[in-house]
PDB file of C-alpha atoms in Angstrom:
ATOM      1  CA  UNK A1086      -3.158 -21.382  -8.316  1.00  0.00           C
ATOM      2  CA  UNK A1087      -1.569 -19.432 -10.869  1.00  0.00           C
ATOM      3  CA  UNK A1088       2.176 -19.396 -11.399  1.00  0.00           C
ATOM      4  CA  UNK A1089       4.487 -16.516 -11.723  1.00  0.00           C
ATOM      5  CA  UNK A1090       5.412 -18.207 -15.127  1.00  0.00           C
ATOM      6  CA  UNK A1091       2.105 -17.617 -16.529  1.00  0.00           C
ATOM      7  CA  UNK A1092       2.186 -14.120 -16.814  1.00  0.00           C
ATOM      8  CA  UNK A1093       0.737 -11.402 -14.563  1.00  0.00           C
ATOM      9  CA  UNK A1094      -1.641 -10.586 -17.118  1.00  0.00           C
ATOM     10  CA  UNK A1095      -3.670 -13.898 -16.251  1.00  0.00           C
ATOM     11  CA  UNK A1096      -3.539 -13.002 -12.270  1.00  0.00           C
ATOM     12  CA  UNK A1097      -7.344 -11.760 -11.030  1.00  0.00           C
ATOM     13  CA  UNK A1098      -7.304  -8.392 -10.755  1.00  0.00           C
ATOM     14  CA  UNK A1099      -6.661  -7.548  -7.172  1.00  0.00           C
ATOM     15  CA  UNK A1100      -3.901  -9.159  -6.974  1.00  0.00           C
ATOM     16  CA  UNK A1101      -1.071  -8.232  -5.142  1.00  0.00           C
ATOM     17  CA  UNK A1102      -2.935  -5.332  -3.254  1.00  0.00           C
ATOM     18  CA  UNK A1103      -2.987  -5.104   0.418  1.00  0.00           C
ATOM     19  CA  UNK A1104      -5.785  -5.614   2.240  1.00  0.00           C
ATOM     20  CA  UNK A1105      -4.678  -5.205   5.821  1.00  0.00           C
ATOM     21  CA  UNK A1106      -1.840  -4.086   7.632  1.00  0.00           C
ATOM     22  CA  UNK A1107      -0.820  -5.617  11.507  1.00  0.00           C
ATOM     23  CA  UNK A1108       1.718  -2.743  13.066  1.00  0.00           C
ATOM     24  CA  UNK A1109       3.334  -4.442  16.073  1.00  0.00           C
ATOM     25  CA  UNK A1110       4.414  -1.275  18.550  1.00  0.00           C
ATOM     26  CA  UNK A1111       7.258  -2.017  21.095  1.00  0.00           C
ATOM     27  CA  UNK A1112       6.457   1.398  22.867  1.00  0.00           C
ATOM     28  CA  UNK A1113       2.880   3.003  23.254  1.00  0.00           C
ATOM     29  CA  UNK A1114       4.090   6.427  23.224  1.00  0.00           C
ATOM     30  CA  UNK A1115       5.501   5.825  19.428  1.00  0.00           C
ATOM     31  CA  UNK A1116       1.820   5.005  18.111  1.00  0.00           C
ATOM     32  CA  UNK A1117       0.628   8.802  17.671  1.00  0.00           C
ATOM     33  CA  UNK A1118       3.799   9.439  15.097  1.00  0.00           C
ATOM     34  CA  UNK A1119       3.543   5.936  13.655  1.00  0.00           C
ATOM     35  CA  UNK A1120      -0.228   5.863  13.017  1.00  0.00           C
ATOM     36  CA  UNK A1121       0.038   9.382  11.768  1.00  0.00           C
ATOM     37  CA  UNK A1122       2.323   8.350   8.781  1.00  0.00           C
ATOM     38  CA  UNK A1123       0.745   5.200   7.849  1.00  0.00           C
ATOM     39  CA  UNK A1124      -2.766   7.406   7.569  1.00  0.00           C
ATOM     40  CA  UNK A1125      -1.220   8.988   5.346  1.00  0.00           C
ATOM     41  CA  UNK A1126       0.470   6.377   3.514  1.00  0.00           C
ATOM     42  CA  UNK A1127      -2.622   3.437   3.313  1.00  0.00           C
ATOM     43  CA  UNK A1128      -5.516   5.958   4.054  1.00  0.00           C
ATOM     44  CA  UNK A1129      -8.172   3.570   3.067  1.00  0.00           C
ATOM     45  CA  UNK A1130      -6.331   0.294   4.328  1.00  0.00           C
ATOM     46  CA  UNK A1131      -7.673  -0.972   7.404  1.00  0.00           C
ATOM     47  CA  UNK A1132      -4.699  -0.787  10.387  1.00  0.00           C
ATOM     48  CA  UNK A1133      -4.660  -2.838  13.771  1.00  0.00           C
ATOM     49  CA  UNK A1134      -1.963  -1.572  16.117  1.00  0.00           C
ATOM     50  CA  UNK A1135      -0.681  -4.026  18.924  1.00  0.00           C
ATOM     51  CA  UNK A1136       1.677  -3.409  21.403  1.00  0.00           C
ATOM     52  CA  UNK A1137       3.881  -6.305  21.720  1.00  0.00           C
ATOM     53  CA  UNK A1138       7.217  -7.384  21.615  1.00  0.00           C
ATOM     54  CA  UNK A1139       8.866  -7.683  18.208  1.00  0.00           C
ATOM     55  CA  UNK A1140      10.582 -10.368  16.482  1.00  0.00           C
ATOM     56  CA  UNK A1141      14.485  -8.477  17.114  1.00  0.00           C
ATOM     57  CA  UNK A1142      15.330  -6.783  19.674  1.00  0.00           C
ATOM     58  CA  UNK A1143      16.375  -3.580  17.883  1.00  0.00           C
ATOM     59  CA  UNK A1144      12.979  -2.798  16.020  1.00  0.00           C
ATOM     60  CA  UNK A1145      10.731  -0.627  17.340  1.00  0.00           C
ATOM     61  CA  UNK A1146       8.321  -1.103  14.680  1.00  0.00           C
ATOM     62  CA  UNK A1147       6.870  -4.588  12.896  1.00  0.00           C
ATOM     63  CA  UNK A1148       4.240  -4.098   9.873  1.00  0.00           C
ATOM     64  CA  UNK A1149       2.829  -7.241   8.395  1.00  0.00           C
ATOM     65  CA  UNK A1150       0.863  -6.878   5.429  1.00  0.00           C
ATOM     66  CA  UNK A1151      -1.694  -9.518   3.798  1.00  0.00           C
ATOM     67  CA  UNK A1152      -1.926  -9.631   0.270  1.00  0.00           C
ATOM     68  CA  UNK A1153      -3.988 -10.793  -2.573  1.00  0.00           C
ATOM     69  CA  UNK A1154      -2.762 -13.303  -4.409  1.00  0.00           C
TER      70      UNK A1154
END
């Protein structure tokens, strides 16, 4: 593991880029607007859309992103 104190200069190369994106919808009808802008945004990130509940209660939206480190 390398530490922040070593410099990002010694950190591989992809590192800190996403590689894939969770987007947790409270209500279908907002994916068509929500996927639209995120195509846009991360065209060549992969995307997996849930409908779920999210963490508070006034989000409509959750995006969790993993990383390279």
């Amino acid at each position: 593991m390398i530490g922040l104190e070593e410099g990002r200069e010694n950190l591989p190369e992809h590192s800190g880029k996403l590689g894939l994106l969770r987007v947790y919808l409270k209500n279908e009808e907002d994916a068509p607007a929500v996927k639209a802008d995120l195509d846009k945004l991360c065209p060549d990130l992969p995307i997996a859309y849930l409908y779920a509940d999210v963490c508070r209660e006034e989000l409509l939206v959750e995006i969790e992103g993993i990383a390279y480190l």
